[in-house]
PDB file of C-alpha atoms in Angstrom:
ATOM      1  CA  UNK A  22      20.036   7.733  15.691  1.00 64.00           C
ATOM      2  CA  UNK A  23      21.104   3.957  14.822  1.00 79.00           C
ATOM      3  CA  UNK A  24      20.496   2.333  11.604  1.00 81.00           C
ATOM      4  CA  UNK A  25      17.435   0.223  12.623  1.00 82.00           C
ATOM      5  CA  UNK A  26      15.767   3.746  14.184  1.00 88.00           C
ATOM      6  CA  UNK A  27      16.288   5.437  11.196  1.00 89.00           C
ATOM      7  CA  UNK A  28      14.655   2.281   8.411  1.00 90.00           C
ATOM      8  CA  UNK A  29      11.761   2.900  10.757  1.00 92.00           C
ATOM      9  CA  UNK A  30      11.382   6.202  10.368  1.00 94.00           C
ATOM     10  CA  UNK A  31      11.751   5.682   7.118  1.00 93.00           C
ATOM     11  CA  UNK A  32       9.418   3.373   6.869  1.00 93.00           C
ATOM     12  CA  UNK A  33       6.902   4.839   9.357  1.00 94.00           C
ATOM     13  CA  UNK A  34       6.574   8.054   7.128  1.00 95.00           C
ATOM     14  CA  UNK A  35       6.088   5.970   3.874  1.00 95.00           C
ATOM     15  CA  UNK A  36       3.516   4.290   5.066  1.00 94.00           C
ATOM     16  CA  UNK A  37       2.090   7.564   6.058  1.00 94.00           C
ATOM     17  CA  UNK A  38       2.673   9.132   2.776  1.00 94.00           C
ATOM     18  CA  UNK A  39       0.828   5.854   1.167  1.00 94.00           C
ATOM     19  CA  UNK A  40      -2.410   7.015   3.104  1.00 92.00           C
ATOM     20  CA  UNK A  41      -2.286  10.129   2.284  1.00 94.00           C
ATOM     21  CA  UNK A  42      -1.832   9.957  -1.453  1.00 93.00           C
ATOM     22  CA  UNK A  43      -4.308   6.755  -1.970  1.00 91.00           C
ATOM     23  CA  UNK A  44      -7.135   9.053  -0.441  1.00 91.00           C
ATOM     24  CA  UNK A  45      -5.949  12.856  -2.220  1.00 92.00           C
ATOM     25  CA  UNK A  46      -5.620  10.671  -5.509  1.00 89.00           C
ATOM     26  CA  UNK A  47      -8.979   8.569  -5.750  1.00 85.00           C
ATOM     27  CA  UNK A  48     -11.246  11.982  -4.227  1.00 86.00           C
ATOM     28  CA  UNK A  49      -9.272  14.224  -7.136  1.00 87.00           C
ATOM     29  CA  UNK A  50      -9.717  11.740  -9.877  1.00 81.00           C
ATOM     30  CA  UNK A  51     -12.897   9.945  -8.888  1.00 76.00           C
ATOM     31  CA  UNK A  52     -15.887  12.991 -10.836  1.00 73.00           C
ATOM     32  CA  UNK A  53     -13.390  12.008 -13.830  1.00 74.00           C
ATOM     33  CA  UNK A  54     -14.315   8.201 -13.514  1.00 70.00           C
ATOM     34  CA  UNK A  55     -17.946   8.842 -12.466  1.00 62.00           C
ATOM     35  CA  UNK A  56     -18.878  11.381 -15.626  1.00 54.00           C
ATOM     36  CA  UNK A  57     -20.947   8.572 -17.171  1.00 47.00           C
ATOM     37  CA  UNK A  58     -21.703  11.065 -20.193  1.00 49.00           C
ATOM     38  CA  UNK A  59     -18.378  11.430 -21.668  1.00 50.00           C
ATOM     39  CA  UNK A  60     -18.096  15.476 -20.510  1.00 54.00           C
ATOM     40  CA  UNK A  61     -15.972  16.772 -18.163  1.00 53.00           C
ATOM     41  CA  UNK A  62     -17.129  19.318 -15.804  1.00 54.00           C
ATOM     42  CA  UNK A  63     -15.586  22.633 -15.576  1.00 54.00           C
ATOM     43  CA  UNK A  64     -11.642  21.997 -13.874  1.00 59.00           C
ATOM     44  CA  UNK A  65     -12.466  18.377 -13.983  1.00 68.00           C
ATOM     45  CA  UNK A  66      -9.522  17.656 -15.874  1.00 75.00           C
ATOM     46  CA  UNK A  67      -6.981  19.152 -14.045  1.00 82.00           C
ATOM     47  CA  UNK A  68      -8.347  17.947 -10.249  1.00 84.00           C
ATOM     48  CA  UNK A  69      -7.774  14.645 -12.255  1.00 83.00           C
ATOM     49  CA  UNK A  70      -4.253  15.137 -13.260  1.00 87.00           C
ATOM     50  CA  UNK A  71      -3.256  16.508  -9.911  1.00 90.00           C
ATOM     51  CA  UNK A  72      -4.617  13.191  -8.690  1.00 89.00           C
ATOM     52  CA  UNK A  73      -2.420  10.983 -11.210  1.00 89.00           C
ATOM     53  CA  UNK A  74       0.359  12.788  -9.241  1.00 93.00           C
ATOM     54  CA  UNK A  75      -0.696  12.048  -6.533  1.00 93.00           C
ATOM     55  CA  UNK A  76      -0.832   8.040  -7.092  1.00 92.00           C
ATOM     56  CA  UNK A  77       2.933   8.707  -9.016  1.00 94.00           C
ATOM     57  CA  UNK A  78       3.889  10.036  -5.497  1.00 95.00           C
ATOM     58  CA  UNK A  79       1.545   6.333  -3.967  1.00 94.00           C
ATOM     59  CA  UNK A  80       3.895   3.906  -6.797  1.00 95.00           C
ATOM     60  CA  UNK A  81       7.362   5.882  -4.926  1.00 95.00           C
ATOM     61  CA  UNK A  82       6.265   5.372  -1.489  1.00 95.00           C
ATOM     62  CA  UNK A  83       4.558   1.671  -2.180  1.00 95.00           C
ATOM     63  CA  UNK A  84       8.346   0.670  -3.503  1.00 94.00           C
ATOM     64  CA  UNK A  85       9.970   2.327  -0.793  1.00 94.00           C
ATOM     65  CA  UNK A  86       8.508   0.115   2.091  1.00 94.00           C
ATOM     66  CA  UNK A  87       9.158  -2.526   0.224  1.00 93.00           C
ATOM     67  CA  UNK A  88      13.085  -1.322  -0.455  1.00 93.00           C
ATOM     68  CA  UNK A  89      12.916   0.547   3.173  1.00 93.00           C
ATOM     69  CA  UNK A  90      12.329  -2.639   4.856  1.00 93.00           C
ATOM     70  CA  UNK A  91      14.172  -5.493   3.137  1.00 93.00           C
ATOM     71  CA  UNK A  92      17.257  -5.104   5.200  1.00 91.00           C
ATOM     72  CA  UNK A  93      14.930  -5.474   8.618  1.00 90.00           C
ATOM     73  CA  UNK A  94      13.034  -8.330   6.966  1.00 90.00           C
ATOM     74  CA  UNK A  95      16.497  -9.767   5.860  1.00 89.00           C
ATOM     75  CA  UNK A  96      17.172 -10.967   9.158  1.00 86.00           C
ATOM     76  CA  UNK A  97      14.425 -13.121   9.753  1.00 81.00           C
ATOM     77  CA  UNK A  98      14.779 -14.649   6.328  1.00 83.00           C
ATOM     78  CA  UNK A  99      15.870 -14.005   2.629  1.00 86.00           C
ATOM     79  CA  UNK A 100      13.225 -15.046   1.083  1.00 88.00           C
ATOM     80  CA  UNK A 101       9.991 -13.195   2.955  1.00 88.00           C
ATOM     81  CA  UNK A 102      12.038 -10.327   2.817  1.00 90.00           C
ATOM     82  CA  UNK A 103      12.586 -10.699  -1.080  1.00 92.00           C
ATOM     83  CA  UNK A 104       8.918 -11.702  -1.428  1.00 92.00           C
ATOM     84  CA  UNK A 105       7.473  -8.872   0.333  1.00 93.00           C
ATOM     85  CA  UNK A 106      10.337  -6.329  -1.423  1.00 93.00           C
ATOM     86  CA  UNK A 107       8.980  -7.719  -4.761  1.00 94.00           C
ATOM     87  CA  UNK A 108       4.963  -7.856  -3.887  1.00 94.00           C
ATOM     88  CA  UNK A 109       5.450  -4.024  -3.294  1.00 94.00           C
ATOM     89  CA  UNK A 110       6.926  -3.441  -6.693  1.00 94.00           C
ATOM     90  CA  UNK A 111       4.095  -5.806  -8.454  1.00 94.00           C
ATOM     91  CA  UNK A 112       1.286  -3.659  -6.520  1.00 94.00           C
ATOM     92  CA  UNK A 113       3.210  -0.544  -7.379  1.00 94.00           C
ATOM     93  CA  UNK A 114       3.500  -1.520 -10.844  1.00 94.00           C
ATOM     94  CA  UNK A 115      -0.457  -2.434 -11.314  1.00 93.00           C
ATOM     95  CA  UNK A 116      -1.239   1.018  -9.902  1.00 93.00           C
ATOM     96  CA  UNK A 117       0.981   2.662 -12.137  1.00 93.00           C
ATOM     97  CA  UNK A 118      -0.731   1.105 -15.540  1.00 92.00           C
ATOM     98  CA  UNK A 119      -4.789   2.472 -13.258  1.00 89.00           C
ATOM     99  CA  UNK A 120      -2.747   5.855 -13.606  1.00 90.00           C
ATOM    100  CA  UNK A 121      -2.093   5.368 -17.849  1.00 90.00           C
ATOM    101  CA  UNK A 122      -5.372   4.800 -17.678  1.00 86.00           C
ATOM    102  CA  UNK A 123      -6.303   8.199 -16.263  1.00 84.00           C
ATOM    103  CA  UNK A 124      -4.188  10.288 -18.225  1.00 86.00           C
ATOM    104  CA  UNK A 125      -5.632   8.639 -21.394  1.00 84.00           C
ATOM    105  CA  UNK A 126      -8.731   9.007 -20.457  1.00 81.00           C
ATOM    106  CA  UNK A 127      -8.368  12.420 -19.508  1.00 80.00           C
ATOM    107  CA  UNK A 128      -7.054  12.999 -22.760  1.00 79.00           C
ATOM    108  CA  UNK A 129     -10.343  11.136 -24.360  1.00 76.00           C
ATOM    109  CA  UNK A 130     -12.837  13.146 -22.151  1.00 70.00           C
ATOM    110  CA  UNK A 131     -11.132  16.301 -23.724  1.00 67.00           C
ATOM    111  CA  UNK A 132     -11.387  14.847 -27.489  1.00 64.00           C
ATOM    112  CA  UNK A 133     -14.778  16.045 -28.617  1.00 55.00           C
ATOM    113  CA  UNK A 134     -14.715  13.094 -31.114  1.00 54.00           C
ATOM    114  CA  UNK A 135     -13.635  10.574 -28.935  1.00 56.00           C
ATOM    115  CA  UNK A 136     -15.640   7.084 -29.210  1.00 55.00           C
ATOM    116  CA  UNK A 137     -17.604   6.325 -26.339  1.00 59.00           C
ATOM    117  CA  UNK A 138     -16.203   2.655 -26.226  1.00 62.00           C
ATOM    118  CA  UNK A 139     -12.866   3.734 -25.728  1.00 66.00           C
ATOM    119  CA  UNK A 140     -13.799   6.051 -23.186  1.00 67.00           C
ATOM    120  CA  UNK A 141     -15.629   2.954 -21.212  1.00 73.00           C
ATOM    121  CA  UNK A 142     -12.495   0.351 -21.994  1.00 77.00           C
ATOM    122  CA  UNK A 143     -10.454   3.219 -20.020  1.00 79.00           C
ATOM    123  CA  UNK A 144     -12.561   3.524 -17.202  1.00 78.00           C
ATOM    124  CA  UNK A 145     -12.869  -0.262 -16.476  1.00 81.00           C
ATOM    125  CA  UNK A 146      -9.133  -1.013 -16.829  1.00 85.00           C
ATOM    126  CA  UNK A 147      -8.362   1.854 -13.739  1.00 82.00           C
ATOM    127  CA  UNK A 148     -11.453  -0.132 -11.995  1.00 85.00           C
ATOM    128  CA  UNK A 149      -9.586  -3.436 -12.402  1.00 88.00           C
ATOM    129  CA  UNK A 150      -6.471  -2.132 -11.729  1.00 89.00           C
ATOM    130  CA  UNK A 151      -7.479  -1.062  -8.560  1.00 86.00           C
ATOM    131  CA  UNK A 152      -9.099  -3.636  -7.875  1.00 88.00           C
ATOM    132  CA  UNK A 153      -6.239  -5.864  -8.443  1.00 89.00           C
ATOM    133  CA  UNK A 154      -3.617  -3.408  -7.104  1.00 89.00           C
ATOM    134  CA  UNK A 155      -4.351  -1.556  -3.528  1.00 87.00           C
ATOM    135  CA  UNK A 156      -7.055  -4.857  -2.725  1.00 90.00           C
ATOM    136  CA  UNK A 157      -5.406  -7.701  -3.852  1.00 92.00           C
ATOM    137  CA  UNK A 158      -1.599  -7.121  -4.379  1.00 93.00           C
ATOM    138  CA  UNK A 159      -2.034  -4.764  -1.051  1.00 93.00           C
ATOM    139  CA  UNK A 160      -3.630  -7.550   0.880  1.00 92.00           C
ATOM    140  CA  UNK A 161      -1.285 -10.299  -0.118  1.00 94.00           C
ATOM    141  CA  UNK A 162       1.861  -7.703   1.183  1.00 94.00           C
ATOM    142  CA  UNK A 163      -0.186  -6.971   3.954  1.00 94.00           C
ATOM    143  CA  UNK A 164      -0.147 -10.680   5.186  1.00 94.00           C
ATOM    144  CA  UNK A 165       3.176 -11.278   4.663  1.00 92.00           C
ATOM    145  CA  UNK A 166       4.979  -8.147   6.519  1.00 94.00           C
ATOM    146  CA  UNK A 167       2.169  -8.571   9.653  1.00 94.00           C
ATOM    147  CA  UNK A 168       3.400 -12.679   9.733  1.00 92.00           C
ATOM    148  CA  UNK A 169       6.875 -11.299   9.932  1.00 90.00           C
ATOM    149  CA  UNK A 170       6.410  -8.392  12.192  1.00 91.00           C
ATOM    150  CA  UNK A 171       4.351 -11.156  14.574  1.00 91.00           C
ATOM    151  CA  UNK A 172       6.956 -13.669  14.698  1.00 88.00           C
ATOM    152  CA  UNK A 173       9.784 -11.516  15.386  1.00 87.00           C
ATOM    153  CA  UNK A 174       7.863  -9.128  17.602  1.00 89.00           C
ATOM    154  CA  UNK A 175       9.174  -6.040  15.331  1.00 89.00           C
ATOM    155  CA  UNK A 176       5.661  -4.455  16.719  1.00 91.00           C
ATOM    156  CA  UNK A 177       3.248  -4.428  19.140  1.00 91.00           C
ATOM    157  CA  UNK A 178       1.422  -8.082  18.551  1.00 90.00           C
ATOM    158  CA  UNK A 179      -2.048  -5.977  18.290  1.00 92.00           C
ATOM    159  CA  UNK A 180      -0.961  -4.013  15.643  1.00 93.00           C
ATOM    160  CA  UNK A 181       0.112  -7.053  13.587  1.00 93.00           C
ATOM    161  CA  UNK A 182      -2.891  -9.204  14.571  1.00 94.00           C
ATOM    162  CA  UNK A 183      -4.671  -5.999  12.854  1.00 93.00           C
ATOM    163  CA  UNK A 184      -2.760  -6.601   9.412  1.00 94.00           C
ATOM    164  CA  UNK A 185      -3.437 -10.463   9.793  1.00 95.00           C
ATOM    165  CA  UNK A 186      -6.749 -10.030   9.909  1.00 95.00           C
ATOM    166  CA  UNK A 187      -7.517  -7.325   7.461  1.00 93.00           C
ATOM    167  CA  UNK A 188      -4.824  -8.593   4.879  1.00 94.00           C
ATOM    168  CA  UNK A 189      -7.315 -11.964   3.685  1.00 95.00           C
ATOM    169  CA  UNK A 190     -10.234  -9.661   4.540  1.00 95.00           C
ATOM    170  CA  UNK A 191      -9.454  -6.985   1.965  1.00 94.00           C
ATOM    171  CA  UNK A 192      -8.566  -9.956  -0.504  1.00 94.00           C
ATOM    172  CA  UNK A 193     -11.838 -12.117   0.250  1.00 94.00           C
ATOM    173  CA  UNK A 194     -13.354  -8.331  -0.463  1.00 93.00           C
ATOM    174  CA  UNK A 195     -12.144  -7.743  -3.910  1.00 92.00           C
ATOM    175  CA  UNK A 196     -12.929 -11.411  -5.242  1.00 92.00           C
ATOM    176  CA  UNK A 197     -16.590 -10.967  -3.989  1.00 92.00           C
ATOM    177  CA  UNK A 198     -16.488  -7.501  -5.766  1.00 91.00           C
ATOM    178  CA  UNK A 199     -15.152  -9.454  -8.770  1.00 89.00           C
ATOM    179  CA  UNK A 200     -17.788 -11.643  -8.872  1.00 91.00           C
ATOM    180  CA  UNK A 201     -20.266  -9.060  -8.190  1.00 87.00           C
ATOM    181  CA  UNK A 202     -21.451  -9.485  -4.920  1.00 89.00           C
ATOM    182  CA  UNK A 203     -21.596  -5.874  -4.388  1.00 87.00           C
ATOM    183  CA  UNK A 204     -19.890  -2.550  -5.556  1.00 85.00           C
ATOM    184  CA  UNK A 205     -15.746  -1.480  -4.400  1.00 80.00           C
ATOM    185  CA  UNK A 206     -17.150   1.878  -3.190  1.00 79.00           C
ATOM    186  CA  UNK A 207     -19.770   0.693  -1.607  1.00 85.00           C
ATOM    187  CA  UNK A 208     -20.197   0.492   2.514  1.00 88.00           C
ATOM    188  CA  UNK A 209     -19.084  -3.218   2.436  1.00 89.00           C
ATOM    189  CA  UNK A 210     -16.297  -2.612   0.776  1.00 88.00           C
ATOM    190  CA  UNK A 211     -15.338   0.457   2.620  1.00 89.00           C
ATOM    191  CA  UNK A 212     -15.859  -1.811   5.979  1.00 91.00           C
ATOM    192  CA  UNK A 213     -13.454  -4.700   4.910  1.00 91.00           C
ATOM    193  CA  UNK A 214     -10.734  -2.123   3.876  1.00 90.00           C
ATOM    194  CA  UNK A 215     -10.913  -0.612   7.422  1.00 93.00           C
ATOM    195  CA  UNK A 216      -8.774  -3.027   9.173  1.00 93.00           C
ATOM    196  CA  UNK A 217      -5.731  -2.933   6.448  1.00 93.00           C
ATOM    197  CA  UNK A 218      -6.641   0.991   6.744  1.00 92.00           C
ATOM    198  CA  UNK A 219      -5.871   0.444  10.472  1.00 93.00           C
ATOM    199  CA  UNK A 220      -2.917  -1.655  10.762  1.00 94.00           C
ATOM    200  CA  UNK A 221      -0.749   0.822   7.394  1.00 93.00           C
ATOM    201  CA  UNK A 222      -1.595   3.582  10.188  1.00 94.00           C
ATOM    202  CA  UNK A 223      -1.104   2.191  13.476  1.00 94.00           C
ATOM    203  CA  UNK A 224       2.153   0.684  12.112  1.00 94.00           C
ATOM    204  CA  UNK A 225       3.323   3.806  10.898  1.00 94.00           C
ATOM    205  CA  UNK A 226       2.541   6.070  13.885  1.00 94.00           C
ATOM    206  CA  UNK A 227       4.638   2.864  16.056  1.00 93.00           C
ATOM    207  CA  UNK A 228       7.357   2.709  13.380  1.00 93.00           C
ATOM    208  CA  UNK A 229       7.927   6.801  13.576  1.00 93.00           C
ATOM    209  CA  UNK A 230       7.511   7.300  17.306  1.00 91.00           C
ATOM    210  CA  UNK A 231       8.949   4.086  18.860  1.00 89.00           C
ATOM    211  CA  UNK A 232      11.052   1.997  15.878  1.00 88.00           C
ATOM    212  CA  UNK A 233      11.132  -1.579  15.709  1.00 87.00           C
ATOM    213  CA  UNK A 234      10.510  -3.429  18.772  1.00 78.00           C
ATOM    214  CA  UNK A 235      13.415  -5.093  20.877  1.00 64.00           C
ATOM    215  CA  UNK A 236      15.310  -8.405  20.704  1.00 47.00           C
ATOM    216  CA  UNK A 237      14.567 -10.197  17.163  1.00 45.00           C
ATOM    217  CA  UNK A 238      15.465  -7.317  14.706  1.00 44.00           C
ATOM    218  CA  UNK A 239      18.999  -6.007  16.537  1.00 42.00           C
ATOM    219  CA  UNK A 240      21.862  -6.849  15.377  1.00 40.00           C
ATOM    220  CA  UNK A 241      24.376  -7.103  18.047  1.00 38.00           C
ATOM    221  CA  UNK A 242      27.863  -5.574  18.040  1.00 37.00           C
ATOM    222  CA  UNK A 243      29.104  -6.716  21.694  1.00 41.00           C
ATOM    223  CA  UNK A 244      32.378  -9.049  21.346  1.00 44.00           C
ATOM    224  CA  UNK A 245      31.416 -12.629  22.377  1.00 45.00           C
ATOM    225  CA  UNK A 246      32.925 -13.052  26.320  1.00 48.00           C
ATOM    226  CA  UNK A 247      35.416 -15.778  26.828  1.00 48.00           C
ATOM    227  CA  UNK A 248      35.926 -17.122  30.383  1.00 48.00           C
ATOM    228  CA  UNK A 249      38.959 -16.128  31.590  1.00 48.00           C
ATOM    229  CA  UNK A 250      41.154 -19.712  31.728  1.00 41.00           C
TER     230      UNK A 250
END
């Protein structure tokens, strides 16, 4: 298996392992977030600390596309490869302070004499976090590696027209949840996450059973021919 096969494998199951731990994390944790009268119900606490883990396991795999890909991305310039490298570890690092958040509150719902306020302050800074992290950060990475996988053709040109369009969707999403236009869980925002939900899948099923496409991303070993003289 070459080098390039192997990053996308690589990179293929991250992606895949991203999916998978975004969804297992937010259905584990989410009764936690939604028990509006400060008591947990019975296991509640430990579904919610077995879905901190699983958004630990989301922050390894976020940084390892990021880390995974740079040397691909390297080729077709320095700087969007060090841009998208470093947009993955600012998302992974905004998720990782919604999963604090969690665990402290976690701690707080099992305090009998825990204020209500802090209780509420915990519960809003995961909502922002996530708002800011898997929407925002998420669609600003989003754009980037579809731009690059376009231009050099490291995919299928559908699958990154998918990422370029649900990249700005996903962000124009979260500021119009920001400004309360309507709820994040909510069937609008579910349908502008669908395409970025899309493109993270279809580009990781390509990545693991294809690899990169031809041309742009290969590096060439073949001596340059001289004509004979």
């Amino acid at each position: 298996m070459s080098p390039d096969r192997r990053t996308a494998v690589a990179a293929g199951s991250l992606f895949l392992l991203t999916e998978v731990a975004a969804i297992a994390g937010a259905v584990l944790y989410r009764p936690l977030l939604g028990a509006a009268d400060g008591h947990l119900a019975q296991g509640a606490d430990t579904r919610a600390l077995l879905g901190a883990l699983c958004e630990v396991v989301l922050v390894v795999a976020v940084a390892g596309t990021g880390a995974a890909l740079f040397p691909v991305l390297r080729r077709r310039g320095e700087g969007l490869a060090l841009g998208y490298a470093f947009g993955r570890l600012l998302e992974a690092a905004v998720i990782s302070i919604g999963i604090v958040a969690v665990l402290a509150l976690v701690t707080l719902r099992q305090d009998a004499g825990a204020t209500q306020g802090a209780d509420a302050a915990l519960v809003a800074v995961h909502e922002w976090t996530f708002l800011l992290g898997p929407n925002i950060a998420l669609g600003l990475n989003t754009v980037l590696l579809a731009y690059a996988a376009y231009r050099a053709r490291l995919v299928p040109r559908f699958i990154a027209v998918l990422g370029l369009i649900g990249g700005p969707l996903i962000c124009a999403s979260a500021v119009a949840v920001m400004f309360g236009a309507y709820d994040q869980l909510s069937p609008a925002g579910a349908a502008a996450a669908l395409p970025v939900f899309a493109w993270e899948l279809s580009l990781a099923v390509r990545l693991i059973i294809k690899g990169f496409g031809p041309g742009p991303v290969a590096v060439t070993t073949e001596p340059p021919h001289h004509p004979a003289t």
